[in-house]
PDB file of C-alpha atoms in Angstrom:
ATOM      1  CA  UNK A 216      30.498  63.608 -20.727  1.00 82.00           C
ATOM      2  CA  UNK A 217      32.841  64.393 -24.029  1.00 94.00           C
ATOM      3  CA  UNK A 218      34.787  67.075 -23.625  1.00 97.00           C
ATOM      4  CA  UNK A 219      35.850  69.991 -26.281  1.00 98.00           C
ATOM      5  CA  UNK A 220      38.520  71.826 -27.019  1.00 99.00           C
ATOM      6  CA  UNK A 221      40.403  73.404 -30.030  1.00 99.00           C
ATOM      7  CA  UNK A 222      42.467  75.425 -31.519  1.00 98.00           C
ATOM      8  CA  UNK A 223      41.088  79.107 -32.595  1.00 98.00           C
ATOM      9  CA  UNK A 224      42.513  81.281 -35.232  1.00 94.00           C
ATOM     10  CA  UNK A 225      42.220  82.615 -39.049  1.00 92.00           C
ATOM     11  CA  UNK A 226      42.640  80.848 -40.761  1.00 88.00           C
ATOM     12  CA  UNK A 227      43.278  77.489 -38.926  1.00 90.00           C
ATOM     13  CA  UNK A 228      42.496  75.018 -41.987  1.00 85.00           C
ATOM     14  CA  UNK A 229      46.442  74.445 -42.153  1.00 83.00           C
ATOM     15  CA  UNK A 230      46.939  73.578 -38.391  1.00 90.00           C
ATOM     16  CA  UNK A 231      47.783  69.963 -37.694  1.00 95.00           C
ATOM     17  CA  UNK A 232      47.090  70.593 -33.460  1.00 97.00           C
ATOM     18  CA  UNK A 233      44.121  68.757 -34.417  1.00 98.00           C
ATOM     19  CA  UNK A 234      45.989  65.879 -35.614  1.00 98.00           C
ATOM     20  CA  UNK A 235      48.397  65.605 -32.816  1.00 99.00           C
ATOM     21  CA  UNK A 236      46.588  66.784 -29.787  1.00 99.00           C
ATOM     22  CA  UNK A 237      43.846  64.238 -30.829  1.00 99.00           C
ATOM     23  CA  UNK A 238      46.276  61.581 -30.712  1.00 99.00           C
ATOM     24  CA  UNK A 239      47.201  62.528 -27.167  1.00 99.00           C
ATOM     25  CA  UNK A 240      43.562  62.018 -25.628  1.00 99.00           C
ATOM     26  CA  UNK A 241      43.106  58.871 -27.422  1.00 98.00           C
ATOM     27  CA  UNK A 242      46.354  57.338 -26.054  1.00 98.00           C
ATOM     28  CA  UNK A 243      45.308  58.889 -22.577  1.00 98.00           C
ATOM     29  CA  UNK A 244      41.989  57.045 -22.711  1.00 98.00           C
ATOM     30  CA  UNK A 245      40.320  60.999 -22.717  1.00 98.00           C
ATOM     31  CA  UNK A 246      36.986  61.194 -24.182  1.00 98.00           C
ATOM     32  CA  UNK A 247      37.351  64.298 -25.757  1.00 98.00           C
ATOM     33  CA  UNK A 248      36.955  66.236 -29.489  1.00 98.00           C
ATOM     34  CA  UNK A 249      40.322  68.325 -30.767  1.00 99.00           C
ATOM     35  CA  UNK A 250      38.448  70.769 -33.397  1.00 98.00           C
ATOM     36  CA  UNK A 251      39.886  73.626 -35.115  1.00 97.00           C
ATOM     37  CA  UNK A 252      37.749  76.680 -34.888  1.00 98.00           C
ATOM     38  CA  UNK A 253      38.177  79.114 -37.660  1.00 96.00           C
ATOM     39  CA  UNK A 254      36.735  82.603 -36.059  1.00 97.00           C
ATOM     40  CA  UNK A 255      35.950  86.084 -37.631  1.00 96.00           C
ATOM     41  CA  UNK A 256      37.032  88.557 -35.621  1.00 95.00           C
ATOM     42  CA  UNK A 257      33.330  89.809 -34.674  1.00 96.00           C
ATOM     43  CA  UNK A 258      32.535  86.138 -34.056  1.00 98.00           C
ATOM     44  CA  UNK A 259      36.148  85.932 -31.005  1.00 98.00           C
ATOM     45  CA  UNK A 260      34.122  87.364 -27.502  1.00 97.00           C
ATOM     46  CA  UNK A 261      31.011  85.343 -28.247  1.00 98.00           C
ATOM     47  CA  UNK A 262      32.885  82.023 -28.740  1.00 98.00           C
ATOM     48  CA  UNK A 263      35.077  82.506 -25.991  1.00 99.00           C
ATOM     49  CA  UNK A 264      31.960  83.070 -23.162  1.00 98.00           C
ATOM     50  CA  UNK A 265      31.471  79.656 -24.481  1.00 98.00           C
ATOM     51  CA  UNK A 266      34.168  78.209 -23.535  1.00 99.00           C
ATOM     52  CA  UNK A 267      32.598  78.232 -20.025  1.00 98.00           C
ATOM     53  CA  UNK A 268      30.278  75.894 -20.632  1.00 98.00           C
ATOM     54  CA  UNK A 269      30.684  72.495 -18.556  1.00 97.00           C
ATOM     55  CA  UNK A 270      31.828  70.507 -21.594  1.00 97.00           C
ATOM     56  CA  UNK A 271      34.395  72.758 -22.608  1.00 98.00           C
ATOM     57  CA  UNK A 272      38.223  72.138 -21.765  1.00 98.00           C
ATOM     58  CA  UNK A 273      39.089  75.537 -23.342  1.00 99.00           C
ATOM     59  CA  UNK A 274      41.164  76.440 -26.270  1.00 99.00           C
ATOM     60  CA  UNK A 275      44.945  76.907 -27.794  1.00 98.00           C
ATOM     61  CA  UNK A 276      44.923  80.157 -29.390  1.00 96.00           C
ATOM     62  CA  UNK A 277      46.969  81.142 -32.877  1.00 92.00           C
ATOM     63  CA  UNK A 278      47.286  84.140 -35.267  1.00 86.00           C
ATOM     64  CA  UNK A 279      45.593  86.539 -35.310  1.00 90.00           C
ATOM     65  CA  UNK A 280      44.186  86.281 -31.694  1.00 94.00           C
ATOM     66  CA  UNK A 281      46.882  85.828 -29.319  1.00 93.00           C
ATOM     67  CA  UNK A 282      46.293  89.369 -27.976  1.00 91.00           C
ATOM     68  CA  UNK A 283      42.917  90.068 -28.601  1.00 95.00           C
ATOM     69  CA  UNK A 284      41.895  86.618 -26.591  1.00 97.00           C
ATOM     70  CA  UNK A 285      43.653  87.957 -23.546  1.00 97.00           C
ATOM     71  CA  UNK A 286      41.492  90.949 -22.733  1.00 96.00           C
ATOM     72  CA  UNK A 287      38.581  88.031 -22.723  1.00 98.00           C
ATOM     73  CA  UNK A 288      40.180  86.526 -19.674  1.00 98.00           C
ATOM     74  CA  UNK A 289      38.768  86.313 -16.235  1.00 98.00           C
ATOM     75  CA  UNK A 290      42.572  85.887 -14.946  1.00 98.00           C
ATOM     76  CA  UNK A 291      46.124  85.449 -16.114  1.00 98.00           C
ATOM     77  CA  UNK A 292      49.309  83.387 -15.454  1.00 97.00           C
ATOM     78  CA  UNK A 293      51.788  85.543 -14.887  1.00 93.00           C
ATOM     79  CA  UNK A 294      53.810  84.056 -17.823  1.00 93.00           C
ATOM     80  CA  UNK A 295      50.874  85.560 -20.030  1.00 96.00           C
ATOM     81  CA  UNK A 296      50.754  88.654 -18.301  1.00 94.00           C
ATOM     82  CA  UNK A 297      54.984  89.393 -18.846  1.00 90.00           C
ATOM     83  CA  UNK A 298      54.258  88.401 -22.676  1.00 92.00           C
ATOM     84  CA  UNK A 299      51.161  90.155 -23.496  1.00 92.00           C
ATOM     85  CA  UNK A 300      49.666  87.479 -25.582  1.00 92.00           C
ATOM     86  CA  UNK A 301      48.165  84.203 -24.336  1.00 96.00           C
ATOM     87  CA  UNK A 302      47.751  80.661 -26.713  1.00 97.00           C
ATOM     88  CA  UNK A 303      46.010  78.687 -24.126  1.00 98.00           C
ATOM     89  CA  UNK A 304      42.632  79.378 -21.916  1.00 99.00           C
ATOM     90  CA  UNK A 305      41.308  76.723 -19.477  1.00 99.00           C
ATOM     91  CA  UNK A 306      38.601  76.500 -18.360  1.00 99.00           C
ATOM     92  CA  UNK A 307      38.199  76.197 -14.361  1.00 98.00           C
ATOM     93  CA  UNK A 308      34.310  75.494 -13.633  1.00 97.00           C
ATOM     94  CA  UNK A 309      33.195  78.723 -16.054  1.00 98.00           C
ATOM     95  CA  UNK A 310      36.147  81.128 -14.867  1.00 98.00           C
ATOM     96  CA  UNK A 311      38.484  81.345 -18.028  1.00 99.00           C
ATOM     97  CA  UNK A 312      42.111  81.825 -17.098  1.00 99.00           C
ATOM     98  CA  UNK A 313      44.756  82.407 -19.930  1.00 99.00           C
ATOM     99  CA  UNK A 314      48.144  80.870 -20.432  1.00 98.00           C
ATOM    100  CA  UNK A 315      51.261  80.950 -22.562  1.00 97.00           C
ATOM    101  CA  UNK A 316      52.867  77.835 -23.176  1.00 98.00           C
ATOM    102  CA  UNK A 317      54.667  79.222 -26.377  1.00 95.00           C
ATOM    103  CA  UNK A 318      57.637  80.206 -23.742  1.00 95.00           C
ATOM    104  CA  UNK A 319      57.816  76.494 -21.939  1.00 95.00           C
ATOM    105  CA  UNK A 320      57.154  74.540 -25.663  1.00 97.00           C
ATOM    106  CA  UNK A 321      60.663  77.238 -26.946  1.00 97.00           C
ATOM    107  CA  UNK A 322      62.588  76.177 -23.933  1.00 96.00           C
ATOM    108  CA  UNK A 323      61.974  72.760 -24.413  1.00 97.00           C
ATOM    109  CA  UNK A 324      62.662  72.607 -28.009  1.00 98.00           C
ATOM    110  CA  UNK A 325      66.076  73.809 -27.115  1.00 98.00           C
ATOM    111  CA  UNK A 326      66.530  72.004 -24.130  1.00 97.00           C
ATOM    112  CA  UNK A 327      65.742  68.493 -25.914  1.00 97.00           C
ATOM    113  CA  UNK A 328      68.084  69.447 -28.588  1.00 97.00           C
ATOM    114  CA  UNK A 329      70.878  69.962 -25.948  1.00 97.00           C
ATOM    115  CA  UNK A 330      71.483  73.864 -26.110  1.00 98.00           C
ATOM    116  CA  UNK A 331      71.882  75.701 -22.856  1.00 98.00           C
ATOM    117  CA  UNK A 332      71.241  79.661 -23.778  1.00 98.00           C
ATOM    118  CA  UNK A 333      72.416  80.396 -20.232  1.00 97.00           C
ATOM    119  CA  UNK A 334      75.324  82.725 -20.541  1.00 97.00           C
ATOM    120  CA  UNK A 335      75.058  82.904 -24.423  1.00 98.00           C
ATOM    121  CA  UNK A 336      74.580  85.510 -26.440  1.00 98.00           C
ATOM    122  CA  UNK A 337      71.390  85.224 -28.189  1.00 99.00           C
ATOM    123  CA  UNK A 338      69.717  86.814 -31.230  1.00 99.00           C
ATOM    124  CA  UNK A 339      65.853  87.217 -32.484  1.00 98.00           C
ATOM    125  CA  UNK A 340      64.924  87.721 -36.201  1.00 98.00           C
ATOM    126  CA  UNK A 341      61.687  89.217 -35.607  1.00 96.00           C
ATOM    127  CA  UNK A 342      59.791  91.064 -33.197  1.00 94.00           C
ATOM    128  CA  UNK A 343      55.952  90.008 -33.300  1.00 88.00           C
ATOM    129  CA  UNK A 344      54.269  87.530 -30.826  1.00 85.00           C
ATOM    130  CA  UNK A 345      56.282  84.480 -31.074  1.00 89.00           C
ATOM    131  CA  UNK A 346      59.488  86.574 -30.790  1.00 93.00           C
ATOM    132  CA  UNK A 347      58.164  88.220 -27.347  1.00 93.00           C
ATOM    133  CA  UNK A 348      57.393  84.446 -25.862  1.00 94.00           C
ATOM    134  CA  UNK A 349      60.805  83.508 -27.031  1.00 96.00           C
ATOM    135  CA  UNK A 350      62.554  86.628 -26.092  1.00 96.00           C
ATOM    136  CA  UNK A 351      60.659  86.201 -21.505  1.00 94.00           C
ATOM    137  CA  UNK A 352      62.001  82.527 -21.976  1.00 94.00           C
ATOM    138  CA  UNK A 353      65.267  83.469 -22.622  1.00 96.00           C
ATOM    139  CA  UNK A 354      66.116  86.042 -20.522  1.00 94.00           C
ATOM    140  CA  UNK A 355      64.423  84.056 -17.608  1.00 91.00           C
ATOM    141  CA  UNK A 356      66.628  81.178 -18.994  1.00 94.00           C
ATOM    142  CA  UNK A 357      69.720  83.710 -17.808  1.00 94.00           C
ATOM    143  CA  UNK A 358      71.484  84.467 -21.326  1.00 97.00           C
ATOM    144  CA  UNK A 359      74.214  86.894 -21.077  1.00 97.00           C
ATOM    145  CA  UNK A 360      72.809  89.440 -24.045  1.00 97.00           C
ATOM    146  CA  UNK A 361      69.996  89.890 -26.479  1.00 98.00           C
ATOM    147  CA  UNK A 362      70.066  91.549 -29.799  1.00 99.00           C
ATOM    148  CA  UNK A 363      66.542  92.122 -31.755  1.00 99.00           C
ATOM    149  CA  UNK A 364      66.628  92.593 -35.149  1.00 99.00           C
ATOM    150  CA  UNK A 365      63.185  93.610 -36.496  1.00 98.00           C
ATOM    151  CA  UNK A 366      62.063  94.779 -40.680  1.00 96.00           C
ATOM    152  CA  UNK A 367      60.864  98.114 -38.321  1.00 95.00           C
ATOM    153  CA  UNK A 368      63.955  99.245 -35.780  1.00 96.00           C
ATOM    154  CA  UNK A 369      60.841 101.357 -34.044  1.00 97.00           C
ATOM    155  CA  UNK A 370      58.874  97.757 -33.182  1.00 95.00           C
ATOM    156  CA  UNK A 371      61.856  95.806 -32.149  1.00 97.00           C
ATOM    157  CA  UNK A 372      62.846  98.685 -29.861  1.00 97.00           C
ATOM    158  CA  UNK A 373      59.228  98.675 -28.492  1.00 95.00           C
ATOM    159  CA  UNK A 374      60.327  95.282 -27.577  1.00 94.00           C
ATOM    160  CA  UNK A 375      63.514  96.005 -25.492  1.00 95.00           C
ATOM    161  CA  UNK A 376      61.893  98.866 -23.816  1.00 94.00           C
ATOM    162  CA  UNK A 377      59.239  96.002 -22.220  1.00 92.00           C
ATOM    163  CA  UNK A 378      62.021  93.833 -21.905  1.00 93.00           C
ATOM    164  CA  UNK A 379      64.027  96.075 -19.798  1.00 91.00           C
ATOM    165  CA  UNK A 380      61.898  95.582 -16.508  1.00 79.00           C
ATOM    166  CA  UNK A 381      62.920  92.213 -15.827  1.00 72.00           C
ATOM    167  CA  UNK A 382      65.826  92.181 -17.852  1.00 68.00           C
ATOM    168  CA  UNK A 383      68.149  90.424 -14.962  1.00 70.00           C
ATOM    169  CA  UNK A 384      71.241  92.138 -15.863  1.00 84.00           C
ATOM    170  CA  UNK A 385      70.897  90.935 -19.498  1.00 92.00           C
ATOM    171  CA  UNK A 386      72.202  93.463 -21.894  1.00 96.00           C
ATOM    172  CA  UNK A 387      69.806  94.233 -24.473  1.00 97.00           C
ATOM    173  CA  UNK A 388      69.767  96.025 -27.806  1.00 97.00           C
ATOM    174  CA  UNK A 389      67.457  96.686 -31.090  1.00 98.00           C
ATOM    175  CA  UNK A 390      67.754  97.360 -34.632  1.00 98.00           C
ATOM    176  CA  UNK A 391      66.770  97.212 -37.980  1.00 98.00           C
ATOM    177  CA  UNK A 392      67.047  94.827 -40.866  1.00 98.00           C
ATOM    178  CA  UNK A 393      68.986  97.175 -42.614  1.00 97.00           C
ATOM    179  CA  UNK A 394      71.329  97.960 -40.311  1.00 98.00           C
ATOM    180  CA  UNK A 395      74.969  97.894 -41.062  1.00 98.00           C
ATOM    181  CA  UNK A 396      75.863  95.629 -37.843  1.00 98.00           C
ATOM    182  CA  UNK A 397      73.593  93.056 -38.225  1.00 98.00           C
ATOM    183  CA  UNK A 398      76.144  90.628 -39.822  1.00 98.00           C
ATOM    184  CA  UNK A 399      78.389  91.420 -36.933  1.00 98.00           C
ATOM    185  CA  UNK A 400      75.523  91.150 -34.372  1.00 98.00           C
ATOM    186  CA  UNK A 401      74.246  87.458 -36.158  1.00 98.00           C
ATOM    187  CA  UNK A 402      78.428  86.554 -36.668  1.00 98.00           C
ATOM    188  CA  UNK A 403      78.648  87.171 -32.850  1.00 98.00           C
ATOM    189  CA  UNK A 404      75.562  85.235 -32.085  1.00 99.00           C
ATOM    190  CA  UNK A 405      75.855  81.613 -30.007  1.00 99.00           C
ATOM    191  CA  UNK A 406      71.899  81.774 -30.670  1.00 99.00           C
ATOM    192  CA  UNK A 407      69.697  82.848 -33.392  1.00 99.00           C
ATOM    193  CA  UNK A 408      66.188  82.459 -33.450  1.00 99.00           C
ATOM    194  CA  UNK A 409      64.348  83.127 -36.629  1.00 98.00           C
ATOM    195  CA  UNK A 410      60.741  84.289 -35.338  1.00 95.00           C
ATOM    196  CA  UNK A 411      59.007  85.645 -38.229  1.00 93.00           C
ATOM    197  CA  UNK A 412      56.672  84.201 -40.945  1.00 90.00           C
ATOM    198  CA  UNK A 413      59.971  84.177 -43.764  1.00 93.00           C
ATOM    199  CA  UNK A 414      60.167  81.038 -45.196  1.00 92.00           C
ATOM    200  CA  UNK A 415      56.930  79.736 -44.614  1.00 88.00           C
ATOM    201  CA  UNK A 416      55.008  76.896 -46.759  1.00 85.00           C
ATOM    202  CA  UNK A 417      52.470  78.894 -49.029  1.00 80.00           C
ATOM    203  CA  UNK A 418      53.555  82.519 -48.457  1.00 83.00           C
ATOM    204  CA  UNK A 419      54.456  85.311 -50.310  1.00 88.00           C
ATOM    205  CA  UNK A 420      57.662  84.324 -48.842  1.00 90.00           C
ATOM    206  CA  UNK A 421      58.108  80.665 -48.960  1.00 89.00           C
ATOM    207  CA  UNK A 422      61.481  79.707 -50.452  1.00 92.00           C
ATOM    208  CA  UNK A 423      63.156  83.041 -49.029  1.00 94.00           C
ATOM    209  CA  UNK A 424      65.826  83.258 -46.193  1.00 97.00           C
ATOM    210  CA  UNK A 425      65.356  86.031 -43.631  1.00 97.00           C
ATOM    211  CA  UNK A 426      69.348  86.957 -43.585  1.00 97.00           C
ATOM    212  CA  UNK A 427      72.846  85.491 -45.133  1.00 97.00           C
ATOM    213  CA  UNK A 428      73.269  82.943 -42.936  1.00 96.00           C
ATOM    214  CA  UNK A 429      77.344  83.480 -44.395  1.00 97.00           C
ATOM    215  CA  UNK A 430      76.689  85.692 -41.543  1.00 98.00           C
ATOM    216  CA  UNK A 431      76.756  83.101 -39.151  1.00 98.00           C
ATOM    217  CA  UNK A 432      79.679  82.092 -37.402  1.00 97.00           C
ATOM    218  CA  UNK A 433      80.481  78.271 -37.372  1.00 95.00           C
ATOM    219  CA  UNK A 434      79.216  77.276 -33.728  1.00 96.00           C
ATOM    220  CA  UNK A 435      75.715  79.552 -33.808  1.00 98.00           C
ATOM    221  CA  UNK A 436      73.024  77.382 -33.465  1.00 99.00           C
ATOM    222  CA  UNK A 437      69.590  78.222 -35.148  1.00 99.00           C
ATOM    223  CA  UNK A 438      65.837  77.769 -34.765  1.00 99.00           C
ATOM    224  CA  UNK A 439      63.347  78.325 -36.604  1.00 98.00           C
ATOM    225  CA  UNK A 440      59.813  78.239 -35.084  1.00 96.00           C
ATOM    226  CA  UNK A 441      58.158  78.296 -38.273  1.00 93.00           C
ATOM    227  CA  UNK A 442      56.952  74.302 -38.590  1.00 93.00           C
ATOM    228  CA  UNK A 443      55.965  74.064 -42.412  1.00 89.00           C
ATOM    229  CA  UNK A 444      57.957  73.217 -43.972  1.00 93.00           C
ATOM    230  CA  UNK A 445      59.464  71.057 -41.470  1.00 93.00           C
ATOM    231  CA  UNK A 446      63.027  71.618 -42.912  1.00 96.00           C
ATOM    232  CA  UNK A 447      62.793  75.930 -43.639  1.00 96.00           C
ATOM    233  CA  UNK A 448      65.140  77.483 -45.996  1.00 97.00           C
ATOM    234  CA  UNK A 449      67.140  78.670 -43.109  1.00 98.00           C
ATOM    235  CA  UNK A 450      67.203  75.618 -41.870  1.00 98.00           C
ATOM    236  CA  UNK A 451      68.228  73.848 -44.408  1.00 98.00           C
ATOM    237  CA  UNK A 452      70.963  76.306 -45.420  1.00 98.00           C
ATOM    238  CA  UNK A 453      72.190  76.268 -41.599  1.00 98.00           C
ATOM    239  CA  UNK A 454      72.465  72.637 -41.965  1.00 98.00           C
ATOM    240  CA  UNK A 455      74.519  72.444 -44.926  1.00 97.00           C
ATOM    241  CA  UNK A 456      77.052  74.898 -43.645  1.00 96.00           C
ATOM    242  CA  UNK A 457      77.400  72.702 -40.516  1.00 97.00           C
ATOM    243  CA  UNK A 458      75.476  74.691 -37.930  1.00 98.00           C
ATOM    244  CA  UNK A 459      72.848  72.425 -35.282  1.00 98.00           C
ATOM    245  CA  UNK A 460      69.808  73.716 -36.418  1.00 98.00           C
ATOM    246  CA  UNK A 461      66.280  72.902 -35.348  1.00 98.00           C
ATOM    247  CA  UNK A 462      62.491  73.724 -36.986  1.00 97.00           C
ATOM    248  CA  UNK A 463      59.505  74.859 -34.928  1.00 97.00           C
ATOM    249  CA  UNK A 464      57.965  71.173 -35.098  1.00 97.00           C
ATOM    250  CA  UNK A 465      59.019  70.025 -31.910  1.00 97.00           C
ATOM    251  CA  UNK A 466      57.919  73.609 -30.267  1.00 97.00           C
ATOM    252  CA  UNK A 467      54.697  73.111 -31.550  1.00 97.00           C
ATOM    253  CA  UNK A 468      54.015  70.158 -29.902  1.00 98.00           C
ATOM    254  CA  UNK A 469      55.912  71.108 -27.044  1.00 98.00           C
ATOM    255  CA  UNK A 470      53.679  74.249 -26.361  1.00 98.00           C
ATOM    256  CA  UNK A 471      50.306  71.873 -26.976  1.00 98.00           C
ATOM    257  CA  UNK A 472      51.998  69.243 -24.687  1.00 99.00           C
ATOM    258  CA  UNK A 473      51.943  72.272 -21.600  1.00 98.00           C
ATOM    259  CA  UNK A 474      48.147  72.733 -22.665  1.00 99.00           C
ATOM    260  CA  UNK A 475      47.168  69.394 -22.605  1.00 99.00           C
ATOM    261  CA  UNK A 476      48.518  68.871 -18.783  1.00 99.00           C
ATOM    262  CA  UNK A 477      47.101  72.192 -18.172  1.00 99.00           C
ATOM    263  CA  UNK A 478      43.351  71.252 -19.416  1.00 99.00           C
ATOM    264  CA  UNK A 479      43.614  67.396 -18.113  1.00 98.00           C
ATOM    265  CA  UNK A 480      45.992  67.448 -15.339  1.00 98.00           C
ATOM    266  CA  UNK A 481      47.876  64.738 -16.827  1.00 98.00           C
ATOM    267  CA  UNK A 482      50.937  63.939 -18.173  1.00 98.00           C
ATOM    268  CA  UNK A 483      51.048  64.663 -22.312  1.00 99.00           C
ATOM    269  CA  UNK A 484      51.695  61.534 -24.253  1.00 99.00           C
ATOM    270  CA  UNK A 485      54.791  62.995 -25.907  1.00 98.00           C
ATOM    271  CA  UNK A 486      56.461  60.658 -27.859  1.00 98.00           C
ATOM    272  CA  UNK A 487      52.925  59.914 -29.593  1.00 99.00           C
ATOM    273  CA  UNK A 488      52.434  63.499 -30.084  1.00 99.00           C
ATOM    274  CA  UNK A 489      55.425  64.376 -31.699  1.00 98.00           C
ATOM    275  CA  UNK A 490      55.261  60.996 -34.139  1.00 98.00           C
ATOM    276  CA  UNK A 491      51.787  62.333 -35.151  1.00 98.00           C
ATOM    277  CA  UNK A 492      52.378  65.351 -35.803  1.00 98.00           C
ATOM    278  CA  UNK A 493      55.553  64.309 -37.627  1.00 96.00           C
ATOM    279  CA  UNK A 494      53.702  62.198 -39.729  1.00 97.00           C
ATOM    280  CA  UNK A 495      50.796  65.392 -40.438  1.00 96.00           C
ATOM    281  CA  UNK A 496      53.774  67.583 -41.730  1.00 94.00           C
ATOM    282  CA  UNK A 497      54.713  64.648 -43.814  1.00 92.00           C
ATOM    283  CA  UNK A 498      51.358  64.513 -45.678  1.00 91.00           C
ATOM    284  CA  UNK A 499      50.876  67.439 -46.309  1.00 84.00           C
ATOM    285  CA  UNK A 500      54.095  68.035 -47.785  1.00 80.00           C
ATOM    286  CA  UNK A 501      54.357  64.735 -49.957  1.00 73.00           C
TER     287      UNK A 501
END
């Protein structure tokens, strides 16, 4: 029997999961369909009680339904549960349980790229959904302190507060874009993750860097988890000025890598997975 899966979200037309979680089952000899599944919001509960259906391996989930999907789930890892959001259901014989492999696919990215946040101290541009996944993984990943920096000080400080129960002696702190020690708090950063949608291919924002990244002192290291373009403005500028910097490309297909082992109980084909998703961003960017 094929199997299904995909990726649901609005819009989804620019996602290249397809691309490079299709590669993975065809290298793993999988006989299964990688669709992208563009929802309404009035159309989200209905699809998802579909997703219990025999021939159904579940779903990643994106923007805007990373929240929403949750309260659709029959149970939750407890990784989910800590975040609030989940981007992968699987399906377990018609009992849906929800996942979030954003955090494992963040610590990956840095891991592979040789930075240790252990001990640092770290800082988030950004306080949304991708922020909270990266903001669990790295106080579970033991960093010494964590500064958010949010447009909205009152959202960012939402954030500490839910960070505070299982802080683990991290010291934590919140503020605004316009506040007058954020170029101290980014120039005393050993980690600064960019983790909203500035810079991004096609938006109102594309071009544009979140912050001065003068700011920066000379051994920060930066991500970016936005993936196109592959090289962000930030990135890019980071880069010139010496800094190790890495794109959200390789968290991307780290996070579908966790889904794919969690829907097949295999190991993900990595190394084909990142090449085709490498070459997708290169497409559609030529």
């Amino acid at each position: 029997m094929s199997r299904r899966v995909g990726v649901i979200g609005h819009p989804v037309t620019h996602s290249i999961s397809p691309r490079f979680q299709q590669a993975g089952f065809n290298a793993a000899g999988l006989d299964a369909r990688y669709e992208a599944w563009d929802l309404e919001p009035g159309e989200l509960q209905d699809f998802i009680d579909g997703l219990r259906r025999d021939d159904a391996f579940g779903a990643n989930v994106t923007i805007p339904y990373k929240e929403a999907a949750l309260r659709h789930m029959d149970g939750l890892h407890e990784t989910a549960r800590f975040v609030g959001a989940i981007n992968t259901i699987v399906n377990n014989d018609g009992h849906l349980q929800g996942y979030n492999t954003d955090v494992t696919g963040f610590q990956r990215s840095l891991s592979e790229a040789g930075f240790d946040p252990s001990g640092k101290h770290a800082v988030l541009w950004g306080a949304g959904g991708a922020a909270r996944a990266v903001a669990w993984g790295l106080i579970w990943r033991g960093v010494d302190s964590l500064t958010i920096i949010n447009r909205t000080a009152v959202r960012g400080g939402r954030l500490r507060h839910d960070l505070a129960s299982a802080s683990a002696g991290a010291r934590l702190r919140s503020m605004g874009a316009d506040d007058e020690a954020v170029p101290a708090a980014l120039r005393d950063a050993d980690l600064v993750v960019q983790c909203t949608s500035i810079g991004l291919n096609g938006s109102e924002t594309d071009g544009h860097l979140p912050f001065d990244p003068t700011w920066l002192s000379d051994h920060t290291f930066v991500a970016d988890l936005i993936a196109n373009p592959t090289e962000t403005p930030l990135v890019k500028a980071a880069r010139e000025s010496g800094h190790q910097a890495i794109g959200g490309l390789p968290m991307l297909v780290y996070q579908g890598a966790a889904a794919f082992e969690l829907w097949t109980e295999r190991e993900a084909p990595v190394a084909i997975m990142l090449d085709e998703a490498a070459a997708a961003m290169s497409e559609s960017e030529s």
